[in-house]
């Protein structure tokens, strides 16, 4: 018996409620962290050169989503709840999503909130990688302060737990989501990809935010002799 099978028969109302709340925040937290980076950049803009954290975060977030969605489409993987309900069989026509463990919360309140959300999902086999986990890992990797890292990784760890607890993902799906975010982060920090977001920002600023006589081209932005523009 694996973790998913264990939690299917060993669960409690406290974890169900906490899991429902936690699992519903993955988009809101990304938006909140984006606003925080924007606010931080605005504060430092008058006295310092832009750090590029906001641009790297957003472009990296776009990249990890493109990679994640591409994998889900090219290599469809069934979520745990599908295996439990239907077994290892091909889906029939019109197969829709399922709230899985979140159905217990619907039953607790006598409603159909999560059933309505997941029941409308037209693409069922997107379990690998878990973007529910990839998003908070991406946030944790992009935090800078010590407390930010503690909060970020605590949030990501809890999301990984609830992804399995609620039978939406296997552990392998969780690891794949974390691996994609980590890979994108490393590439943006250690390779030429990291120059792209800040380079585009500098080019746009030169075109629209400074005098026309000072405008520069993309070729000048990415020229090795103008490396200071990319930091």
PDB file of C-alpha atoms in Angstrom:
ATOM      1  CA  UNK A   1       0.000   0.000   0.000  1.00  0.00           C
ATOM      2  CA  UNK A   2       1.426   3.349  -1.072  1.00  0.00           C
ATOM      3  CA  UNK A   3       0.768   6.783   0.459  1.00  0.00           C
ATOM      4  CA  UNK A   4      -2.152   7.515  -1.861  1.00  0.00           C
ATOM      5  CA  UNK A   5      -3.887   4.234  -1.050  1.00  0.00           C
ATOM      6  CA  UNK A   6      -3.205   4.761   2.653  1.00  0.00           C
ATOM      7  CA  UNK A   7      -4.813   8.202   2.706  1.00  0.00           C
ATOM      8  CA  UNK A   8      -7.837   6.962   0.778  1.00  0.00           C
ATOM      9  CA  UNK A   9      -8.847   4.995   3.872  1.00  0.00           C
ATOM     10  CA  UNK A  10      -7.038   6.980   6.583  1.00  0.00           C
ATOM     11  CA  UNK A  11      -8.174  10.593   6.644  1.00  0.00           C
ATOM     12  CA  UNK A  12      -9.804  12.994   9.055  1.00  0.00           C
ATOM     13  CA  UNK A  13     -11.960  16.089   8.876  1.00  0.00           C
ATOM     14  CA  UNK A  14      -9.255  18.477  10.130  1.00  0.00           C
ATOM     15  CA  UNK A  15      -6.822  17.529   7.367  1.00  0.00           C
ATOM     16  CA  UNK A  16      -9.667  17.517   4.846  1.00  0.00           C
ATOM     17  CA  UNK A  17     -10.590  21.111   5.671  1.00  0.00           C
ATOM     18  CA  UNK A  18      -6.999  22.303   5.842  1.00  0.00           C
ATOM     19  CA  UNK A  19      -6.211  20.511   2.590  1.00  0.00           C
ATOM     20  CA  UNK A  20      -9.202  22.081   0.831  1.00  0.00           C
ATOM     21  CA  UNK A  21      -8.081  25.547   1.916  1.00  0.00           C
ATOM     22  CA  UNK A  22      -4.402  24.952   1.073  1.00  0.00           C
ATOM     23  CA  UNK A  23      -5.045  23.314  -2.284  1.00  0.00           C
ATOM     24  CA  UNK A  24      -7.163  26.269  -3.400  1.00  0.00           C
ATOM     25  CA  UNK A  25      -4.452  28.889  -2.926  1.00  0.00           C
ATOM     26  CA  UNK A  26      -1.805  27.966  -5.499  1.00  0.00           C
ATOM     27  CA  UNK A  27      -2.857  30.660  -8.007  1.00  0.00           C
ATOM     28  CA  UNK A  28      -3.599  33.348  -5.420  1.00  0.00           C
ATOM     29  CA  UNK A  29      -0.182  32.921  -3.800  1.00  0.00           C
ATOM     30  CA  UNK A  30       1.569  33.310  -7.168  1.00  0.00           C
ATOM     31  CA  UNK A  31      -0.343  36.550  -7.774  1.00  0.00           C
ATOM     32  CA  UNK A  32       0.455  37.765  -4.268  1.00  0.00           C
ATOM     33  CA  UNK A  33       4.162  37.035  -4.638  1.00  0.00           C
ATOM     34  CA  UNK A  34       4.193  38.805  -8.012  1.00  0.00           C
ATOM     35  CA  UNK A  35       2.697  41.902  -6.424  1.00  0.00           C
ATOM     36  CA  UNK A  36       5.293  41.709  -3.646  1.00  0.00           C
ATOM     37  CA  UNK A  37       8.139  41.614  -6.179  1.00  0.00           C
ATOM     38  CA  UNK A  38       6.601  44.515  -8.089  1.00  0.00           C
ATOM     39  CA  UNK A  39       6.300  46.551  -4.878  1.00  0.00           C
ATOM     40  CA  UNK A  40       9.890  45.736  -3.902  1.00  0.00           C
ATOM     41  CA  UNK A  41      11.145  46.785  -7.312  1.00  0.00           C
ATOM     42  CA  UNK A  42       9.196  50.056  -7.139  1.00  0.00           C
ATOM     43  CA  UNK A  43      10.736  50.855  -3.765  1.00  0.00           C
ATOM     44  CA  UNK A  44      14.279  50.395  -5.004  1.00  0.00           C
ATOM     45  CA  UNK A  45      13.836  51.910  -8.467  1.00  0.00           C
ATOM     46  CA  UNK A  46      14.832  55.455  -7.476  1.00  0.00           C
ATOM     47  CA  UNK A  47      18.152  54.568  -5.870  1.00  0.00           C
ATOM     48  CA  UNK A  48      19.223  51.298  -7.453  1.00  0.00           C
ATOM     49  CA  UNK A  49      19.270  49.577 -10.811  1.00  0.00           C
ATOM     50  CA  UNK A  50      16.412  47.095 -11.238  1.00  0.00           C
ATOM     51  CA  UNK A  51      17.353  43.705  -9.842  1.00  0.00           C
ATOM     52  CA  UNK A  52      15.466  41.787 -12.507  1.00  0.00           C
ATOM     53  CA  UNK A  53      13.785  39.563  -9.892  1.00  0.00           C
ATOM     54  CA  UNK A  54      10.269  40.361 -11.095  1.00  0.00           C
ATOM     55  CA  UNK A  55      11.120  39.820 -14.762  1.00  0.00           C
ATOM     56  CA  UNK A  56      12.919  36.549 -14.058  1.00  0.00           C
ATOM     57  CA  UNK A  57      10.080  35.335 -11.862  1.00  0.00           C
ATOM     58  CA  UNK A  58       7.401  36.020 -14.470  1.00  0.00           C
ATOM     59  CA  UNK A  59       9.357  34.747 -17.485  1.00  0.00           C
ATOM     60  CA  UNK A  60      10.438  31.683 -15.546  1.00  0.00           C
ATOM     61  CA  UNK A  61       6.842  31.084 -14.461  1.00  0.00           C
ATOM     62  CA  UNK A  62       5.795  31.238 -18.110  1.00  0.00           C
ATOM     63  CA  UNK A  63       8.568  28.793 -19.035  1.00  0.00           C
ATOM     64  CA  UNK A  64       7.682  26.231 -16.366  1.00  0.00           C
ATOM     65  CA  UNK A  65       4.023  26.351 -17.401  1.00  0.00           C
ATOM     66  CA  UNK A  66       4.901  25.792 -21.055  1.00  0.00           C
ATOM     67  CA  UNK A  67       7.098  22.831 -20.121  1.00  0.00           C
ATOM     68  CA  UNK A  68       4.504  21.425 -17.727  1.00  0.00           C
ATOM     69  CA  UNK A  69       1.573  21.702 -20.128  1.00  0.00           C
ATOM     70  CA  UNK A  70       3.621  20.243 -22.978  1.00  0.00           C
ATOM     71  CA  UNK A  71       4.495  17.180 -20.904  1.00  0.00           C
ATOM     72  CA  UNK A  72       0.872  16.761 -19.825  1.00  0.00           C
ATOM     73  CA  UNK A  73      -0.349  16.826 -23.411  1.00  0.00           C
ATOM     74  CA  UNK A  74       2.373  14.647 -24.940  1.00  0.00           C
ATOM     75  CA  UNK A  75       2.565  12.146 -22.055  1.00  0.00           C
ATOM     76  CA  UNK A  76      -0.883  11.974 -20.421  1.00  0.00           C
ATOM     77  CA  UNK A  77      -0.901  10.338 -16.993  1.00  0.00           C
ATOM     78  CA  UNK A  78      -3.987   9.351 -15.000  1.00  0.00           C
ATOM     79  CA  UNK A  79      -4.409  10.780 -11.498  1.00  0.00           C
ATOM     80  CA  UNK A  80      -4.768   8.421  -8.512  1.00  0.00           C
ATOM     81  CA  UNK A  81      -8.513   8.893  -8.182  1.00  0.00           C
ATOM     82  CA  UNK A  82      -9.014   7.674 -11.769  1.00  0.00           C
ATOM     83  CA  UNK A  83      -7.060   4.489 -11.109  1.00  0.00           C
ATOM     84  CA  UNK A  84      -9.051   3.888  -7.926  1.00  0.00           C
ATOM     85  CA  UNK A  85     -12.378   4.407  -9.674  1.00  0.00           C
ATOM     86  CA  UNK A  86     -11.799   2.883 -13.106  1.00  0.00           C
ATOM     87  CA  UNK A  87      -8.567   0.910 -12.892  1.00  0.00           C
ATOM     88  CA  UNK A  88      -5.936   0.751 -15.628  1.00  0.00           C
ATOM     89  CA  UNK A  89      -8.346   1.137 -18.530  1.00  0.00           C
ATOM     90  CA  UNK A  90      -8.694   3.633 -21.328  1.00  0.00           C
ATOM     91  CA  UNK A  91     -11.156   6.439 -20.594  1.00  0.00           C
ATOM     92  CA  UNK A  92     -14.559   6.405 -22.140  1.00  0.00           C
ATOM     93  CA  UNK A  93     -15.995   9.320 -24.115  1.00  0.00           C
ATOM     94  CA  UNK A  94     -16.880  12.335 -22.025  1.00  0.00           C
ATOM     95  CA  UNK A  95     -14.792  11.379 -19.009  1.00  0.00           C
ATOM     96  CA  UNK A  96     -14.541  14.414 -16.747  1.00  0.00           C
ATOM     97  CA  UNK A  97     -12.494  15.365 -13.730  1.00  0.00           C
ATOM     98  CA  UNK A  98     -13.244  14.489 -10.150  1.00  0.00           C
ATOM     99  CA  UNK A  99     -12.637  16.336  -6.858  1.00  0.00           C
ATOM    100  CA  UNK A 100     -11.229  13.128  -5.331  1.00  0.00           C
ATOM    101  CA  UNK A 101     -10.552  13.737  -1.617  1.00  0.00           C
ATOM    102  CA  UNK A 102     -12.103  17.191  -1.854  1.00  0.00           C
ATOM    103  CA  UNK A 103     -15.471  15.473  -2.315  1.00  0.00           C
ATOM    104  CA  UNK A 104     -15.369  14.785   1.431  1.00  0.00           C
ATOM    105  CA  UNK A 105     -15.432  18.541   2.060  1.00  0.00           C
ATOM    106  CA  UNK A 106     -18.385  18.924  -0.301  1.00  0.00           C
ATOM    107  CA  UNK A 107     -20.182  16.182   1.604  1.00  0.00           C
ATOM    108  CA  UNK A 108     -19.337  17.790   4.938  1.00  0.00           C
ATOM    109  CA  UNK A 109     -21.003  21.072   3.960  1.00  0.00           C
ATOM    110  CA  UNK A 110     -23.721  19.501   1.846  1.00  0.00           C
ATOM    111  CA  UNK A 111     -22.665  21.359  -1.285  1.00  0.00           C
ATOM    112  CA  UNK A 112     -20.944  20.763  -4.575  1.00  0.00           C
ATOM    113  CA  UNK A 113     -18.299  23.477  -4.736  1.00  0.00           C
ATOM    114  CA  UNK A 114     -15.284  21.309  -5.558  1.00  0.00           C
ATOM    115  CA  UNK A 115     -17.337  18.907  -7.651  1.00  0.00           C
ATOM    116  CA  UNK A 116     -18.391  21.872  -9.759  1.00  0.00           C
ATOM    117  CA  UNK A 117     -14.797  23.016 -10.252  1.00  0.00           C
ATOM    118  CA  UNK A 118     -13.154  19.675 -11.004  1.00  0.00           C
ATOM    119  CA  UNK A 119     -16.191  18.178 -12.709  1.00  0.00           C
ATOM    120  CA  UNK A 120     -15.828  20.752 -15.478  1.00  0.00           C
ATOM    121  CA  UNK A 121     -12.243  19.800 -16.241  1.00  0.00           C
ATOM    122  CA  UNK A 122     -12.136  18.557 -19.811  1.00  0.00           C
ATOM    123  CA  UNK A 123      -8.552  17.239 -19.555  1.00  0.00           C
ATOM    124  CA  UNK A 124      -8.353  14.491 -16.954  1.00  0.00           C
ATOM    125  CA  UNK A 125      -4.879  13.076 -17.601  1.00  0.00           C
ATOM    126  CA  UNK A 126      -2.700  15.971 -16.540  1.00  0.00           C
ATOM    127  CA  UNK A 127      -1.434  14.514 -13.286  1.00  0.00           C
ATOM    128  CA  UNK A 128       2.230  14.496 -14.352  1.00  0.00           C
ATOM    129  CA  UNK A 129       3.808  16.906 -13.482  1.00  0.00           C
ATOM    130  CA  UNK A 130       1.913  18.463 -10.596  1.00  0.00           C
ATOM    131  CA  UNK A 131       1.673  22.183 -11.278  1.00  0.00           C
ATOM    132  CA  UNK A 132      -0.015  22.552  -7.902  1.00  0.00           C
ATOM    133  CA  UNK A 133       3.411  21.727  -6.488  1.00  0.00           C
ATOM    134  CA  UNK A 134       5.510  23.392  -9.192  1.00  0.00           C
ATOM    135  CA  UNK A 135       4.055  26.834  -8.399  1.00  0.00           C
ATOM    136  CA  UNK A 136       4.895  26.984  -4.670  1.00  0.00           C
ATOM    137  CA  UNK A 137       8.329  25.471  -5.331  1.00  0.00           C
ATOM    138  CA  UNK A 138       8.924  28.223  -7.894  1.00  0.00           C
ATOM    139  CA  UNK A 139       7.987  30.823  -5.273  1.00  0.00           C
ATOM    140  CA  UNK A 140      10.229  29.224  -2.634  1.00  0.00           C
ATOM    141  CA  UNK A 141      13.182  29.207  -5.022  1.00  0.00           C
ATOM    142  CA  UNK A 142      12.712  32.906  -5.770  1.00  0.00           C
ATOM    143  CA  UNK A 143      12.519  34.132  -2.185  1.00  0.00           C
ATOM    144  CA  UNK A 144      15.537  36.020  -0.856  1.00  0.00           C
ATOM    145  CA  UNK A 145      15.164  36.562   2.898  1.00  0.00           C
ATOM    146  CA  UNK A 146      15.725  33.802   5.447  1.00  0.00           C
ATOM    147  CA  UNK A 147      12.159  34.043   6.719  1.00  0.00           C
ATOM    148  CA  UNK A 148      10.863  34.113   3.174  1.00  0.00           C
ATOM    149  CA  UNK A 149      12.654  30.862   2.399  1.00  0.00           C
ATOM    150  CA  UNK A 150      11.270  29.226   5.545  1.00  0.00           C
ATOM    151  CA  UNK A 151       7.726  30.289   4.701  1.00  0.00           C
ATOM    152  CA  UNK A 152       8.116  29.449   1.022  1.00  0.00           C
ATOM    153  CA  UNK A 153       9.434  25.940   1.539  1.00  0.00           C
ATOM    154  CA  UNK A 154       6.937  25.252   4.333  1.00  0.00           C
ATOM    155  CA  UNK A 155       4.105  26.249   2.020  1.00  0.00           C
ATOM    156  CA  UNK A 156       5.502  24.134  -0.829  1.00  0.00           C
ATOM    157  CA  UNK A 157       5.998  21.105   1.425  1.00  0.00           C
ATOM    158  CA  UNK A 158       2.432  21.305   2.704  1.00  0.00           C
ATOM    159  CA  UNK A 159       1.123  21.612  -0.858  1.00  0.00           C
ATOM    160  CA  UNK A 160       3.066  18.495  -1.841  1.00  0.00           C
ATOM    161  CA  UNK A 161       1.577  16.610   1.105  1.00  0.00           C
ATOM    162  CA  UNK A 162      -1.998  17.631   0.328  1.00  0.00           C
ATOM    163  CA  UNK A 163      -1.575  16.797  -3.362  1.00  0.00           C
ATOM    164  CA  UNK A 164      -1.024  13.204  -2.283  1.00  0.00           C
ATOM    165  CA  UNK A 165      -3.385  13.245   0.712  1.00  0.00           C
ATOM    166  CA  UNK A 166      -6.300  14.384  -1.455  1.00  0.00           C
ATOM    167  CA  UNK A 167      -5.470  11.654  -4.028  1.00  0.00           C
ATOM    168  CA  UNK A 168      -4.911  14.151  -6.814  1.00  0.00           C
ATOM    169  CA  UNK A 169      -1.280  13.169  -7.419  1.00  0.00           C
ATOM    170  CA  UNK A 170       1.219  10.395  -6.841  1.00  0.00           C
ATOM    171  CA  UNK A 171       4.565  11.178  -5.232  1.00  0.00           C
ATOM    172  CA  UNK A 172       6.223  10.909  -8.656  1.00  0.00           C
ATOM    173  CA  UNK A 173       3.935  13.651  -9.979  1.00  0.00           C
ATOM    174  CA  UNK A 174       4.936  15.847  -7.042  1.00  0.00           C
ATOM    175  CA  UNK A 175       8.636  15.247  -7.625  1.00  0.00           C
ATOM    176  CA  UNK A 176       8.241  15.996 -11.335  1.00  0.00           C
ATOM    177  CA  UNK A 177       6.570  19.335 -10.592  1.00  0.00           C
ATOM    178  CA  UNK A 178       9.349  20.304  -8.185  1.00  0.00           C
ATOM    179  CA  UNK A 179      12.007  19.169 -10.673  1.00  0.00           C
ATOM    180  CA  UNK A 180      10.607  21.348 -13.467  1.00  0.00           C
ATOM    181  CA  UNK A 181      10.596  24.457 -11.290  1.00  0.00           C
ATOM    182  CA  UNK A 182      14.107  23.724 -10.044  1.00  0.00           C
ATOM    183  CA  UNK A 183      15.432  23.125 -13.551  1.00  0.00           C
ATOM    184  CA  UNK A 184      13.941  26.348 -14.903  1.00  0.00           C
ATOM    185  CA  UNK A 185      15.322  28.259 -11.922  1.00  0.00           C
ATOM    186  CA  UNK A 186      18.846  26.896 -12.415  1.00  0.00           C
ATOM    187  CA  UNK A 187      18.761  27.631 -16.148  1.00  0.00           C
ATOM    188  CA  UNK A 188      17.588  31.200 -15.590  1.00  0.00           C
ATOM    189  CA  UNK A 189      20.256  31.767 -12.948  1.00  0.00           C
ATOM    190  CA  UNK A 190      23.286  30.102 -14.507  1.00  0.00           C
ATOM    191  CA  UNK A 191      22.855  30.329 -18.284  1.00  0.00           C
ATOM    192  CA  UNK A 192      22.233  32.966 -20.939  1.00  0.00           C
ATOM    193  CA  UNK A 193      18.488  32.487 -20.456  1.00  0.00           C
ATOM    194  CA  UNK A 194      18.796  34.627 -17.358  1.00  0.00           C
ATOM    195  CA  UNK A 195      19.751  37.616 -19.512  1.00  0.00           C
ATOM    196  CA  UNK A 196      16.586  37.504 -21.573  1.00  0.00           C
ATOM    197  CA  UNK A 197      14.047  38.874 -19.036  1.00  0.00           C
ATOM    198  CA  UNK A 198      16.208  41.770 -17.864  1.00  0.00           C
ATOM    199  CA  UNK A 199      17.361  42.459 -21.413  1.00  0.00           C
ATOM    200  CA  UNK A 200      13.782  42.762 -22.623  1.00  0.00           C
ATOM    201  CA  UNK A 201      12.972  44.977 -19.641  1.00  0.00           C
ATOM    202  CA  UNK A 202      15.900  47.276 -20.439  1.00  0.00           C
ATOM    203  CA  UNK A 203      14.917  47.457 -24.110  1.00  0.00           C
ATOM    204  CA  UNK A 204      11.294  48.302 -23.300  1.00  0.00           C
ATOM    205  CA  UNK A 205      12.430  50.921 -20.784  1.00  0.00           C
ATOM    206  CA  UNK A 206      14.745  52.439 -23.382  1.00  0.00           C
ATOM    207  CA  UNK A 207      11.947  52.620 -25.951  1.00  0.00           C
ATOM    208  CA  UNK A 208       9.177  53.982 -23.775  1.00  0.00           C
ATOM    209  CA  UNK A 209      10.577  55.367 -20.507  1.00  0.00           C
ATOM    210  CA  UNK A 210      13.601  57.454 -21.551  1.00  0.00           C
ATOM    211  CA  UNK A 211      14.341  60.109 -24.149  1.00  0.00           C
ATOM    212  CA  UNK A 212      14.273  58.863 -27.722  1.00  0.00           C
ATOM    213  CA  UNK A 213      17.895  59.921 -28.217  1.00  0.00           C
ATOM    214  CA  UNK A 214      18.897  57.442 -25.547  1.00  0.00           C
ATOM    215  CA  UNK A 215      16.977  54.483 -26.965  1.00  0.00           C
ATOM    216  CA  UNK A 216      18.951  51.330 -27.703  1.00  0.00           C
ATOM    217  CA  UNK A 217      18.397  48.230 -29.758  1.00  0.00           C
ATOM    218  CA  UNK A 218      18.003  44.640 -28.663  1.00  0.00           C
ATOM    219  CA  UNK A 219      21.347  43.859 -30.292  1.00  0.00           C
ATOM    220  CA  UNK A 220      23.020  46.439 -28.063  1.00  0.00           C
ATOM    221  CA  UNK A 221      21.218  45.114 -24.992  1.00  0.00           C
ATOM    222  CA  UNK A 222      22.544  41.583 -25.487  1.00  0.00           C
ATOM    223  CA  UNK A 223      26.000  42.609 -26.623  1.00  0.00           C
ATOM    224  CA  UNK A 224      28.713  41.220 -24.296  1.00  0.00           C
ATOM    225  CA  UNK A 225      30.234  44.704 -24.110  1.00  0.00           C
ATOM    226  CA  UNK A 226      27.037  46.015 -22.495  1.00  0.00           C
ATOM    227  CA  UNK A 227      26.893  43.433 -19.731  1.00  0.00           C
ATOM    228  CA  UNK A 228      26.028  46.050 -17.105  1.00  0.00           C
ATOM    229  CA  UNK A 229      22.573  46.357 -18.645  1.00  0.00           C
ATOM    230  CA  UNK A 230      21.871  42.751 -17.853  1.00  0.00           C
ATOM    231  CA  UNK A 231      22.542  42.808 -14.114  1.00  0.00           C
TER     232      UNK A 231
END
